[in-house]
mmCIF file of C-alpha atoms in Angstrom:
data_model
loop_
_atom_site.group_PDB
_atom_site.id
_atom_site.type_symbol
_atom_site.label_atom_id
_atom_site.label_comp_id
_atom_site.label_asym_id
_atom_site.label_seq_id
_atom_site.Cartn_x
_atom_site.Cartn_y
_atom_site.Cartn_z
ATOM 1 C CA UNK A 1 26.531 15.341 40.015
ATOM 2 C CA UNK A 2 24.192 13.181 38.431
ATOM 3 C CA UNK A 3 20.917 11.775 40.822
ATOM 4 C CA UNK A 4 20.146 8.581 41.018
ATOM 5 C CA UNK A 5 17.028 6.466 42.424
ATOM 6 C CA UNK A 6 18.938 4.845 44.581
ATOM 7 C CA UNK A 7 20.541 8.069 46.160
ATOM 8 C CA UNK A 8 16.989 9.957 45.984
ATOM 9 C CA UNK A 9 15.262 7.397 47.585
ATOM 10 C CA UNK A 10 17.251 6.997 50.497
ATOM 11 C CA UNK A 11 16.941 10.665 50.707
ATOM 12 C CA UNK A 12 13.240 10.921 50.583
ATOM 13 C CA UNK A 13 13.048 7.811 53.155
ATOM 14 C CA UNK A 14 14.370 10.676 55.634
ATOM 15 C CA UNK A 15 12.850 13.353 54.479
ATOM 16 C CA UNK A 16 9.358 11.575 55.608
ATOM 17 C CA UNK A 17 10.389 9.348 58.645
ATOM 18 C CA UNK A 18 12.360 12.183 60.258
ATOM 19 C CA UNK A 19 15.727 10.263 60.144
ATOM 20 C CA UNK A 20 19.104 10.633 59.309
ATOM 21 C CA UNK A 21 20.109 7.148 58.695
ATOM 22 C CA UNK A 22 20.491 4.530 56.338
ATOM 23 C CA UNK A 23 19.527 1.132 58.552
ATOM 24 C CA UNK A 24 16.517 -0.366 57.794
ATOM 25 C CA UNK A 25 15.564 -1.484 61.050
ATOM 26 C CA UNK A 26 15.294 2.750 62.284
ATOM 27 C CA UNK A 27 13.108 3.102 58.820
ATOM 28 C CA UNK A 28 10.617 0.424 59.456
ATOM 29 C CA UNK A 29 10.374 0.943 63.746
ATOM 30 C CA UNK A 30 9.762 4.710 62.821
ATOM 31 C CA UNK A 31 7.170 3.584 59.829
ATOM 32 C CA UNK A 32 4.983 1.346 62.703
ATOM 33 C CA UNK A 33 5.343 4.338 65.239
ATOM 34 C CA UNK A 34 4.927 7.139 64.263
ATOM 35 C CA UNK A 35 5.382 7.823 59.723
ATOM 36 C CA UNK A 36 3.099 5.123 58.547
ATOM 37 C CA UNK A 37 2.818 7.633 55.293
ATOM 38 C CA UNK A 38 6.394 6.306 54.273
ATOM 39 C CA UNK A 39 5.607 2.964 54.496
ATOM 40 C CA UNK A 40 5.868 2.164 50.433
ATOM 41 C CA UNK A 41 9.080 4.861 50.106
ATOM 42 C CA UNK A 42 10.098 2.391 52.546
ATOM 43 C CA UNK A 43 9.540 -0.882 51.298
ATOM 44 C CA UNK A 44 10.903 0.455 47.869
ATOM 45 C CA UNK A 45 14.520 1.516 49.518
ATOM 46 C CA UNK A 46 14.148 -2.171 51.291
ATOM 47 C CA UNK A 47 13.688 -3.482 47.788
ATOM 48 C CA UNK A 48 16.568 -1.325 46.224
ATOM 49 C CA UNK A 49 18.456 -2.364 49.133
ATOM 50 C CA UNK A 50 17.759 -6.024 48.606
ATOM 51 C CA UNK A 51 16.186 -6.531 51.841
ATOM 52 C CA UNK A 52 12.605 -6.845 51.622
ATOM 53 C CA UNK A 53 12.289 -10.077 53.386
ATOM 54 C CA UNK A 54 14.010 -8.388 56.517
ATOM 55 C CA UNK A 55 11.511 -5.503 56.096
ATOM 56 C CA UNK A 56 8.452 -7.436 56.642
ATOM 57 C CA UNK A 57 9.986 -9.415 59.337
ATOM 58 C CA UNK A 58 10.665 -5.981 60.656
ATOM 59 C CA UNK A 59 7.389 -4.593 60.164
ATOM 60 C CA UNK A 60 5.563 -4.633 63.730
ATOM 61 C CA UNK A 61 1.828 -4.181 62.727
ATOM 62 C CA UNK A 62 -0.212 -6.889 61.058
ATOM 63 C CA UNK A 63 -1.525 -4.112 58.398
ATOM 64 C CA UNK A 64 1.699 -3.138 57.871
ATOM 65 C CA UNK A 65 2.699 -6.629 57.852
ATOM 66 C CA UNK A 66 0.418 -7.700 55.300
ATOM 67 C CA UNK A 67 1.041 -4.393 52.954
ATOM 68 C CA UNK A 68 4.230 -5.420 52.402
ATOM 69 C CA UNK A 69 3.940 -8.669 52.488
ATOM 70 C CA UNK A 70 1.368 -8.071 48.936
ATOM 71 C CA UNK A 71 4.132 -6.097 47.832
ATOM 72 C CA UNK A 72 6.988 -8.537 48.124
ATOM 73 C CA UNK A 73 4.894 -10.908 45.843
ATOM 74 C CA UNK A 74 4.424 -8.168 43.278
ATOM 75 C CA UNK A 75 8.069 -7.379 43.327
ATOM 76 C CA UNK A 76 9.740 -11.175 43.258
ATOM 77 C CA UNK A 77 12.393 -11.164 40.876
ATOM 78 C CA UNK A 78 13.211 -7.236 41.202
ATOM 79 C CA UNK A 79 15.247 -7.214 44.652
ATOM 80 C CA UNK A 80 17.833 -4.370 43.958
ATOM 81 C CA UNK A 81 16.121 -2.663 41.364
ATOM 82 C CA UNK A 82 13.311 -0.848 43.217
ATOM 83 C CA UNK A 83 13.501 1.441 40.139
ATOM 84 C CA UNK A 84 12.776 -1.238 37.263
ATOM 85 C CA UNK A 85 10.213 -2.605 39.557
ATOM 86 C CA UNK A 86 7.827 0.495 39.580
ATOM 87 C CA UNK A 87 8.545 0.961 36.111
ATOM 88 C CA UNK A 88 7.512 -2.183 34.576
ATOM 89 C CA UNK A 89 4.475 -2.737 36.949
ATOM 90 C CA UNK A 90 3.595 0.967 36.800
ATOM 91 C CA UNK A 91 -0.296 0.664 35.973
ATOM 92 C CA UNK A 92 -0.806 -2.763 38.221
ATOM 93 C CA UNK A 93 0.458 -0.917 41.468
ATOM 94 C CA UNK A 94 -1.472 0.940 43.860
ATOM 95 C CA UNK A 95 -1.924 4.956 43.626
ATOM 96 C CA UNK A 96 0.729 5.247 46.610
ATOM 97 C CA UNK A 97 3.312 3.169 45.371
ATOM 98 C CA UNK A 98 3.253 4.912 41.734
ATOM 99 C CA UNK A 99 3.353 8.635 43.368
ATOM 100 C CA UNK A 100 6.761 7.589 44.657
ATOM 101 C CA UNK A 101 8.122 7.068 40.794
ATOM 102 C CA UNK A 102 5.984 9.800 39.846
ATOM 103 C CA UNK A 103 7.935 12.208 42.677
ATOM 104 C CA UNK A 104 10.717 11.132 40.958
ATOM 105 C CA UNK A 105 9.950 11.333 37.859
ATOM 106 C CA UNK A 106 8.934 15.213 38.180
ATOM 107 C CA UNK A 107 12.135 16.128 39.247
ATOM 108 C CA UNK A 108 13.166 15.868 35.488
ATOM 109 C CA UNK A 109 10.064 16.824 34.092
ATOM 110 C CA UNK A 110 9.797 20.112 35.935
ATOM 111 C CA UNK A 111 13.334 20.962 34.642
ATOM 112 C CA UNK A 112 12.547 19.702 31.344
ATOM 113 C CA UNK A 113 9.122 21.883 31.643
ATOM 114 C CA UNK A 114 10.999 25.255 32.704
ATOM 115 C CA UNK A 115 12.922 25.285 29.578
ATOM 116 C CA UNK A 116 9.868 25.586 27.733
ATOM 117 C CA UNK A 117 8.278 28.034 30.094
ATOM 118 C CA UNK A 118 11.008 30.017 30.459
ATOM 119 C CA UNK A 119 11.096 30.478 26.399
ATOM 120 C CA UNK A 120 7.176 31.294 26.960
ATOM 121 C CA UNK A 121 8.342 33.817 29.243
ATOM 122 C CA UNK A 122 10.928 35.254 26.992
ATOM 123 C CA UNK A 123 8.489 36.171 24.571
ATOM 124 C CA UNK A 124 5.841 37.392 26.540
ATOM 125 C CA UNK A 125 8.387 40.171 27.898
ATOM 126 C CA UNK A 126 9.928 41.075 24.824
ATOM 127 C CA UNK A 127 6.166 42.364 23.389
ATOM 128 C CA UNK A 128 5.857 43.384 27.163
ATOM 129 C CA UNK A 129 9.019 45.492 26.998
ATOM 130 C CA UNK A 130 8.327 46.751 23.205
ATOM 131 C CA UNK A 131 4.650 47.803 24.162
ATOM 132 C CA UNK A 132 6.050 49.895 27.248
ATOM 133 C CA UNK A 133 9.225 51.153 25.417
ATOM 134 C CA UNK A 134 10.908 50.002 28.304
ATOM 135 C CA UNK A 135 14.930 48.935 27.190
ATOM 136 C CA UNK A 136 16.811 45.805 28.148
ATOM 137 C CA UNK A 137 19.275 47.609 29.553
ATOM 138 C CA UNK A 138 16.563 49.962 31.938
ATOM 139 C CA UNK A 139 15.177 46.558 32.694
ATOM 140 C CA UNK A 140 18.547 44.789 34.212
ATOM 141 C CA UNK A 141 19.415 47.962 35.735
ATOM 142 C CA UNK A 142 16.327 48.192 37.338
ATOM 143 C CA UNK A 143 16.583 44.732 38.756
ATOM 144 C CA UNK A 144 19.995 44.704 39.167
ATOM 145 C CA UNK A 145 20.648 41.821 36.730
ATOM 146 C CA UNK A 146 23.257 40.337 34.414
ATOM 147 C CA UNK A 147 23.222 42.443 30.943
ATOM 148 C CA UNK A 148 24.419 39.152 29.361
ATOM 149 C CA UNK A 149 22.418 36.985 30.559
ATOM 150 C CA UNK A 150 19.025 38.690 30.278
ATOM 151 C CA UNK A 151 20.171 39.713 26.738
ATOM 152 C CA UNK A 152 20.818 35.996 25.843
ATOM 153 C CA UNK A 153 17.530 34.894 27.752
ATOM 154 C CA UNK A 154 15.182 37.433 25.596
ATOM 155 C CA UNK A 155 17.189 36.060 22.155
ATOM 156 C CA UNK A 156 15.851 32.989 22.919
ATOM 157 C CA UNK A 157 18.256 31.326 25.417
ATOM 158 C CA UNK A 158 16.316 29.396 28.593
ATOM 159 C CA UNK A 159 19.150 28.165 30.064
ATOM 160 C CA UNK A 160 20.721 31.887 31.158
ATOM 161 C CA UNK A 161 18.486 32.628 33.634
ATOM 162 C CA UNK A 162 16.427 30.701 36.509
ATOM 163 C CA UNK A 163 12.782 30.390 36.660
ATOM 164 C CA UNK A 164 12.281 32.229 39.658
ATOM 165 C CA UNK A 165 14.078 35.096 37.654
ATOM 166 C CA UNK A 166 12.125 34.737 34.204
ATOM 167 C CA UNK A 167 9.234 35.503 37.112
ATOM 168 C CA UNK A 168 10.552 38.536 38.254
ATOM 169 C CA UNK A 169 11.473 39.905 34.712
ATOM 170 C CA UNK A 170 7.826 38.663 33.869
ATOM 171 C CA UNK A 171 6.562 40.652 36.172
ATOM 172 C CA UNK A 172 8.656 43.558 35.825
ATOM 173 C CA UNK A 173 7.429 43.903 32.504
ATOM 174 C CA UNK A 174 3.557 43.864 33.076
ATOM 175 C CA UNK A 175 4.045 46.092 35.463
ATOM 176 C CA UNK A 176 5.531 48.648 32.917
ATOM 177 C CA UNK A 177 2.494 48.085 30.871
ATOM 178 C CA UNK A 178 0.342 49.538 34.091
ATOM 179 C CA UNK B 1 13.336 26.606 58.208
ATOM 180 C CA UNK B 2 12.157 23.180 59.268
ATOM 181 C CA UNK B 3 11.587 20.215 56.989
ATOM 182 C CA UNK B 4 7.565 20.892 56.337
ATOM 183 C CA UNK B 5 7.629 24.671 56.020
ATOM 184 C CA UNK B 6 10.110 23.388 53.157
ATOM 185 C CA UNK B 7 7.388 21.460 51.752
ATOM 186 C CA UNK B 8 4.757 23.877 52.325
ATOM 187 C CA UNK B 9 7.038 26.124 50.006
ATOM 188 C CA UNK B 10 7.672 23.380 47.270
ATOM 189 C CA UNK B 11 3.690 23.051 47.205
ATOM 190 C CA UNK B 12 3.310 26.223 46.873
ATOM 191 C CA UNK B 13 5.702 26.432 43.881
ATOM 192 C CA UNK B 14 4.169 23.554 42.230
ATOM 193 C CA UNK B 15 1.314 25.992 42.275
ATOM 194 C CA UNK B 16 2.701 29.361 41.267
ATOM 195 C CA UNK B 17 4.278 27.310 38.613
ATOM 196 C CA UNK B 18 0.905 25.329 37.134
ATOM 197 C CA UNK B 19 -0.342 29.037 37.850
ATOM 198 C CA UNK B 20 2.094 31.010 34.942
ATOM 199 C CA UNK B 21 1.665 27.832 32.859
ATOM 200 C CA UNK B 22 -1.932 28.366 32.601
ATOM 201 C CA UNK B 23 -1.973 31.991 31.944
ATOM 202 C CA UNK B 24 0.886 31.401 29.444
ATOM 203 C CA UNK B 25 -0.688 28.901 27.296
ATOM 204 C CA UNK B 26 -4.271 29.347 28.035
ATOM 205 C CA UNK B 27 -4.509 32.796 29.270
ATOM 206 C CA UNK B 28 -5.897 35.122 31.828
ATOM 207 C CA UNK B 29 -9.388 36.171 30.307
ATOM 208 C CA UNK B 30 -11.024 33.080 32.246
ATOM 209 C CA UNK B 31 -10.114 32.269 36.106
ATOM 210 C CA UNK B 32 -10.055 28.766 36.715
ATOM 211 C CA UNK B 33 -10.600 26.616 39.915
ATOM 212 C CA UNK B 34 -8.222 24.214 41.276
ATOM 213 C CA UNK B 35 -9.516 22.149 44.329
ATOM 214 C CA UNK B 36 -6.314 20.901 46.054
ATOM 215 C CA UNK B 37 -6.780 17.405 48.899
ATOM 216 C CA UNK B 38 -5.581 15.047 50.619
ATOM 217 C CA UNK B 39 -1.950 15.061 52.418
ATOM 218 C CA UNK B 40 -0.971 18.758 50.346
ATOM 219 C CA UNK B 41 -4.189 20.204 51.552
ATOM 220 C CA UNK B 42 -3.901 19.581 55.043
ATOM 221 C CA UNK B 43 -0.021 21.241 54.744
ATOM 222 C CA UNK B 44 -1.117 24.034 53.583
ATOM 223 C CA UNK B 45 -3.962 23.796 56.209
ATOM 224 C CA UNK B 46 -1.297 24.208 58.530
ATOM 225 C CA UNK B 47 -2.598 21.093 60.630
ATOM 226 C CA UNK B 48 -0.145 18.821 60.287
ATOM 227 C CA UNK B 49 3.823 19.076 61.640
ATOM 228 C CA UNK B 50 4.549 15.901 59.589
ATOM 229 C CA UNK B 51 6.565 15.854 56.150
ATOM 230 C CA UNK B 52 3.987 15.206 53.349
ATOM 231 C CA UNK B 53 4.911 12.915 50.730
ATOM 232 C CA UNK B 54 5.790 14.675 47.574
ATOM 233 C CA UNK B 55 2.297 13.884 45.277
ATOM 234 C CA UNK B 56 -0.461 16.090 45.581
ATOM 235 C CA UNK B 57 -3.868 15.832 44.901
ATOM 236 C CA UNK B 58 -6.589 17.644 43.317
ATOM 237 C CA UNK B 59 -10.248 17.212 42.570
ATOM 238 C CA UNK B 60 -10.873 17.025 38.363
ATOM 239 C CA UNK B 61 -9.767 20.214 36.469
ATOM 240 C CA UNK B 62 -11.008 22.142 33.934
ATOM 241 C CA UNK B 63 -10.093 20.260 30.370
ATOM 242 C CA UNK B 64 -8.090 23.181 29.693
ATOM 243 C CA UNK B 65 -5.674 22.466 32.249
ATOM 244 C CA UNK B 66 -5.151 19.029 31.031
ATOM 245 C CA UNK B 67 -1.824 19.762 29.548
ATOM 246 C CA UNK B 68 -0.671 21.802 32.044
ATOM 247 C CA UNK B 69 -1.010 19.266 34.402
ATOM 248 C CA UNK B 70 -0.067 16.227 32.732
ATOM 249 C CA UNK B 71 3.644 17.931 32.698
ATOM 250 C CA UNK B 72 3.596 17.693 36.369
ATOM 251 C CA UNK B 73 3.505 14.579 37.601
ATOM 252 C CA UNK B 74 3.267 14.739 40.709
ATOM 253 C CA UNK B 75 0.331 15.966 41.007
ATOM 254 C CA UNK B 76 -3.102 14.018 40.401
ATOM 255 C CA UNK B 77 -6.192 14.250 39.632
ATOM 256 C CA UNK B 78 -7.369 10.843 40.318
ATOM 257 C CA UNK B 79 -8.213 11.812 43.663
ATOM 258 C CA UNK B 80 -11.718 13.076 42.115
ATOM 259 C CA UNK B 81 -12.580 9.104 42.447
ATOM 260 C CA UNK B 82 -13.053 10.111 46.390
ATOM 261 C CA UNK B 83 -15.814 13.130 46.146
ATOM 262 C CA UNK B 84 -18.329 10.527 47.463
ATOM 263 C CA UNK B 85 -16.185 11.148 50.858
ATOM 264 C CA UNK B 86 -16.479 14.585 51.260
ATOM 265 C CA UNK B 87 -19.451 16.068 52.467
ATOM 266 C CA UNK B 88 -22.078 16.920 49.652
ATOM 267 C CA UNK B 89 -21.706 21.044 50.403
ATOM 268 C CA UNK B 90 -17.943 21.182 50.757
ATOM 269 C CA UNK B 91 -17.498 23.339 48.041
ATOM 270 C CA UNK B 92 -19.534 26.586 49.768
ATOM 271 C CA UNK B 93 -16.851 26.099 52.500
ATOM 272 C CA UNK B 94 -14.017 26.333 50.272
ATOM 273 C CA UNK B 95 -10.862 28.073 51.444
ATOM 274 C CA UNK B 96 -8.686 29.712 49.379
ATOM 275 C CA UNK B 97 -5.187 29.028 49.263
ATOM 276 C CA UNK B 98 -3.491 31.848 49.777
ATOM 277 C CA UNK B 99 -0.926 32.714 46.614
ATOM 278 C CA UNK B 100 -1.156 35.572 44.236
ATOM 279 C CA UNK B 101 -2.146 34.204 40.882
ATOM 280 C CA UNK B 102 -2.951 34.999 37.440
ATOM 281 C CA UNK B 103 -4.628 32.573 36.387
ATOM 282 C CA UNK B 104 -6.133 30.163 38.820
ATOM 283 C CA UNK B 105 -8.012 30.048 41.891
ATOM 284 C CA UNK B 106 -5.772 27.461 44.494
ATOM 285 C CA UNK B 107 -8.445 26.231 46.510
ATOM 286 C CA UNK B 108 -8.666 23.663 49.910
ATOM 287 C CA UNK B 109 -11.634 21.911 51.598
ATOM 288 C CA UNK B 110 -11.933 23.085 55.112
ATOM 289 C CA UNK B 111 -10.386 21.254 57.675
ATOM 290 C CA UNK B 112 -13.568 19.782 58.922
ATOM 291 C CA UNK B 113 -14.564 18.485 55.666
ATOM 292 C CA UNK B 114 -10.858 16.607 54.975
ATOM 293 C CA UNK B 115 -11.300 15.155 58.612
ATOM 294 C CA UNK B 116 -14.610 13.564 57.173
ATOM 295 C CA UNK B 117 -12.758 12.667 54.275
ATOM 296 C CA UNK B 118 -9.817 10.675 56.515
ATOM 297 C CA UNK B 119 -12.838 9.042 58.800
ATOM 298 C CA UNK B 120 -13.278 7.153 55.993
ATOM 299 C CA UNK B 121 -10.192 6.079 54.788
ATOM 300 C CA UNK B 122 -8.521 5.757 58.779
ATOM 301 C CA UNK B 123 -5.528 4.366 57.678
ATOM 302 C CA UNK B 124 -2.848 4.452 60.210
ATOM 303 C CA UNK B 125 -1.644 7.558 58.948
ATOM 304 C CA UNK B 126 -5.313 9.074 58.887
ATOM 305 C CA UNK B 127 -5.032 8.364 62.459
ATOM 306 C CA UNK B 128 -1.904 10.204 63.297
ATOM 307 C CA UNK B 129 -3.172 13.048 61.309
ATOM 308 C CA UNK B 130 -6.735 13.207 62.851
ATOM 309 C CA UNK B 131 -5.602 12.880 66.248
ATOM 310 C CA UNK B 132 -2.348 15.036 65.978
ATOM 311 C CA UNK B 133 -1.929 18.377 67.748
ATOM 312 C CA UNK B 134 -2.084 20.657 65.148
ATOM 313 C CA UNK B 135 -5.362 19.231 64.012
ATOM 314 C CA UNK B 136 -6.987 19.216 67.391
ATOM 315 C CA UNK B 137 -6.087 22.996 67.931
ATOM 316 C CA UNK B 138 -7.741 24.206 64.421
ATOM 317 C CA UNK B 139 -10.381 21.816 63.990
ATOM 318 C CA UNK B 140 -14.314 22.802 65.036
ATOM 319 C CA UNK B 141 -15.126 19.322 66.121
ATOM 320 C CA UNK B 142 -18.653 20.823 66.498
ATOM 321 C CA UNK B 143 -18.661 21.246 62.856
ATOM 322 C CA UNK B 144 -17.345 17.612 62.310
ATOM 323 C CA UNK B 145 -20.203 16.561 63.904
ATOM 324 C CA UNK B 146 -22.557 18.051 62.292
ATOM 325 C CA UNK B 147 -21.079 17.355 58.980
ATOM 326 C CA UNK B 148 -21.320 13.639 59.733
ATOM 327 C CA UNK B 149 -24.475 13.527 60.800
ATOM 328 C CA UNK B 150 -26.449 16.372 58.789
ATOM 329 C CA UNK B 151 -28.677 14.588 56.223
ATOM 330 C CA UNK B 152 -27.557 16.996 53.193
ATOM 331 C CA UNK B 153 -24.040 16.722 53.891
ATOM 332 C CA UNK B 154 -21.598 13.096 54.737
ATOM 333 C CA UNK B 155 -24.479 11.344 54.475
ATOM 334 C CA UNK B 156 -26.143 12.641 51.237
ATOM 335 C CA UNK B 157 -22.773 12.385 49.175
ATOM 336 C CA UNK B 158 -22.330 8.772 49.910
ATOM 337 C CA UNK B 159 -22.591 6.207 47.448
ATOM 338 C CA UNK B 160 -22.775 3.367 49.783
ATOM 339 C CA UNK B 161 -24.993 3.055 53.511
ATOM 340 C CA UNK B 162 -22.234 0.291 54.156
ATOM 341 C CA UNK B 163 -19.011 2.932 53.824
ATOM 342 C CA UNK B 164 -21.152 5.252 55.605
ATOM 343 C CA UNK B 165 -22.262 3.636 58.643
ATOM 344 C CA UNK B 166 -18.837 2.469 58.572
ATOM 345 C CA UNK B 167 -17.468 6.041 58.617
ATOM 346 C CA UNK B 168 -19.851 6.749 61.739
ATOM 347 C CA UNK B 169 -18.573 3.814 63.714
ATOM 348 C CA UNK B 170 -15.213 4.904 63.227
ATOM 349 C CA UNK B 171 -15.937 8.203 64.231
ATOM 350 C CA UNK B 172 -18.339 7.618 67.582
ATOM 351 C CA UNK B 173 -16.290 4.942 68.666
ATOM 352 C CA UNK B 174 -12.875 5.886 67.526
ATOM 353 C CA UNK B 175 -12.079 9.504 67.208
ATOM 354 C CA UNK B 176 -14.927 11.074 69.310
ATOM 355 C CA UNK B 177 -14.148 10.939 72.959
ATOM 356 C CA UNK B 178 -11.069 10.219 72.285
ATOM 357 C CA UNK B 179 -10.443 13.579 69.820
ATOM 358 C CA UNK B 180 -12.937 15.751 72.466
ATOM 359 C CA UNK B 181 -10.306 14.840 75.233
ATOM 360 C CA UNK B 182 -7.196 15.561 73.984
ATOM 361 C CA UNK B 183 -8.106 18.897 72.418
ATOM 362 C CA UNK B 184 -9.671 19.663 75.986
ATOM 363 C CA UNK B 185 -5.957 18.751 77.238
ATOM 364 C CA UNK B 186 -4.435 20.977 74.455
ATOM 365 C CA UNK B 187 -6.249 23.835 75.227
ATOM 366 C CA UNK B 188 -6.131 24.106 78.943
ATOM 367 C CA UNK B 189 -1.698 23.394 78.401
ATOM 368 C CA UNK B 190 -2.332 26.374 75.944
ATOM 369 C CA UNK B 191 -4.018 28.647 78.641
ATOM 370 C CA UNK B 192 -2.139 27.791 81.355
ATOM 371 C CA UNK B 193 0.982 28.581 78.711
ATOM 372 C CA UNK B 194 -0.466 32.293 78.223
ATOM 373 C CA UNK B 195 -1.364 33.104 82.012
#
C-alpha cells in the first residue's frame, strides 16, 4: 500500500498525543494539557486538514497561541498541503517543524539506505565465509534459513533478505572467523 | 509492548544501524564517540513515559561519520549549537548507552546534566518532562544543584550572564520546591507501596 503524508501524519499526531482519533479539537486540548511536544505535528495535520484557523482558535495557551499563530502566516497560501508547505520553506522554518519532514523523509531513506548496506553486507560475508571455509549451505542450515534466498542475497541480490537478517548472517560469519 | 518502549527500540535501531554503517564503510580499527541529547536521550534515560518525537539529536561527530549520518535524517547534529547549556564537565559523567557495537561508542549526558540543559530552554514540554514522575524518581536533585551553582560547571559553560541568571530563576523559583516536593511525595507512595 503506498504511504502518504497525509496518512503518516495523522498517524504520528497519535502516536505523540496518545490518541486514537482524527478530530482536531482532541489533538489541540491534549497538545495544551498534557503533549505540548506535538504541537507543530499538530498544526501541520491542521494545515493538511485545512483547518489551521480553527487550530489556533483552539489552542488554549497564549504560547501556544502565538506559535501557531507565526506559523499560520508562514504557511498562507498552503492550507491542504502541509507537505508542499515544509518542502518549499524547508530552510526558513524552525528546527522542530523541519524534523517532522525530516521523520518522514527517513522512512524512505532508511529503506533506500538498507539496499546499499545490505550489498555491503553481502560482501563482507562472502570473504567472511571464504576465509573460514565455512559453505552457504552450512551457513543457512545453521541458521535455519532460506537456501534461495541467502544464495541470491550473497550473488548480489539486497532485496532477498531483511536487514535484521543480513545482521545475523553478518555476524554468523565473523564469528566463524573466531 | 507499550508505545515508548517501541520507540526506545526504533532509537536503538537507528543506532545499531549508524553502528554497522560505520564499521562497514569506515571500519573498526578506530572507536568513535557519539554523544546522543535532547528528547532521544532522556528515552533511553528511561525518565520519561511520554512518546518522543521521531528526530534525535546528537552533539557534532567525528568528520568521518559525516556520510553516515547525512543518510539518516532524522537524526541531527545541529543540536551541538546548545553545548553552552550543558554543564562545562558533562562529558566525565557520560553514560553509555547500552548496545553492543562495533564501531561506535552510543553515549548520553546524565540525567542531571539534560535537566540543566531543559532549565534553560523550559518550554512547556521541558516542564512536563522535568517535573514528570519518572524524572523525579531517577534524578539526584542534589546533583542538579550543585551543577547549577558550581562555578566550573552551568555557570562556566555559559556564553551569556543574562541566559544564565535566567536559568537560575527558573530553577529557584520554578522547579525547586516545587521538584523537592513531589519527589518527596513519590517516594514515600513508593515505600508505603513496598511495606
Amino acid at each position: 500500500m503506498r504511504r502518504t503524508f497525509e496518512g503518516w501524519l495523522h498517524r504520528y499526531c497519535c502516536e505523540l498525543t496518545g490518541l486514537q482519533t482524527t478530530s482536531l479539537k482532541k489533538l489541540c486540548r491534549a497538545v495544551a494539557s498534557k503533549t505540548p511536544h506535538a504541537a507543530e505535528v499538530v498544526f501541520l495535520y491542521a494545515l493538511d486538514k485545512g483547518k489551521v484557523s480553527d487550530a489556533v482558535r483552539l489552542a488554549s495557551e497564549d504560547d501556544l497561541q502565538h506559535t501557531w499563530s507565526v506559523l499560520e502566516s508562514a504557511s498562507a497560501g498552503y492550507e491542504g498541503r502541509a507537505e508542499a508547505f515544509l518542502r518549499d520553506n524547508y530552510e526558513k522554518l524552525g528546527k522542530r517543524v523541519q524534523g517532522v519532514l525530516d521523520a518522514y523523509d527517513s522512512i524512505d531513506a532508511r529503506a533506500a539506505n538498507s539496499l546499499v548496506v545490505k550489498q555491503q553486507m553481502s560482501i563482507a560475508v562472502v570473504q567472511l565465509l571464504d576465509s573460514a571455509g565455512v559453505t552457504r549451505y552450512r551457513l543457512c542450515k545453521d541458521l535455519g534459513l532460506n537456501e534461495g534466498n541467502v544464495y541470491a542475497w550473497l550473488a548480489g541480490d539486497p532485496t532477498k533478505v531483511s536487514r535484521a537478517t543480513a545482521r545475523k548472517i553478518w555476524e554468523y560469519a565473523e564469528a566463524c572467523n573466531g | 509492548m507499550s508505545q515508548v518502549q517501541l520507540q526506545e527500540q526504533a532509537l536503538l535501531e537507528t543506532l545499531r544501524e549508524i553502528d554497522e554503517e560505520v564499521a562497514l564503510e569506515v571500519g573498526v580499527k578506530k572507536r568513535f564517540k557519539v554523544i546522543v541529547v535532547g528528547g532521544s536521550a532522556l528515552l533511553l534515560a528511561h525518565a520519561t513515559s511520554r512518546p518522543a518525537t521521531h528526530d534525535m539529536d546528537i552533539l557534532k561527530a567525528d568528520e568521518a561519520l559525516s556520510a553516515v549520518l547525512a543518510r539518516h535524517p532524522e537524526v541531527s547534529d545541529q543540536a551541538e549549537v546548545y553545548t553552552d547549556r550543558l554543564p562545562a564537565g558533562f562529558r566525565k559523567r557520560l553514560v553509555p548507552i547500552s548496545l553492543s557495537t562495533r564501531a561506535v561508542d552510543f553515549l548520553r549526558p546524565c540525567l542531571e546534566d539534560l535537566a540543566v540543559m531543559k532549565l534553560y530552554s523550559w518550554r512547556k514540554q521541558d516542564q512536563t518532562d522535568l517535573l514528570s514522575k519518572d524524572m523525579l524518581l531517577e534524578i539526584d536533585l542534589n546533583l542538579l544543584e550543585s551543577l547549577i551553582y558550581d562555578p566550573s560547571e552551568a555557570r562556566k559553560s555559559s556564553n551569556t550572564h543574562l541566559l544564565y541568571d535566567r536559568m537560575v530563576e527558573t530553577y529557584e523559583k520554578q522547579y525547586k520546591r516545587k521538584a523537592t516536593a513531589k519527589k518527596e511525595r513519590l517516594i514515600a507512595a513508593q515505600n508505603r507501596k513496598n511495606r
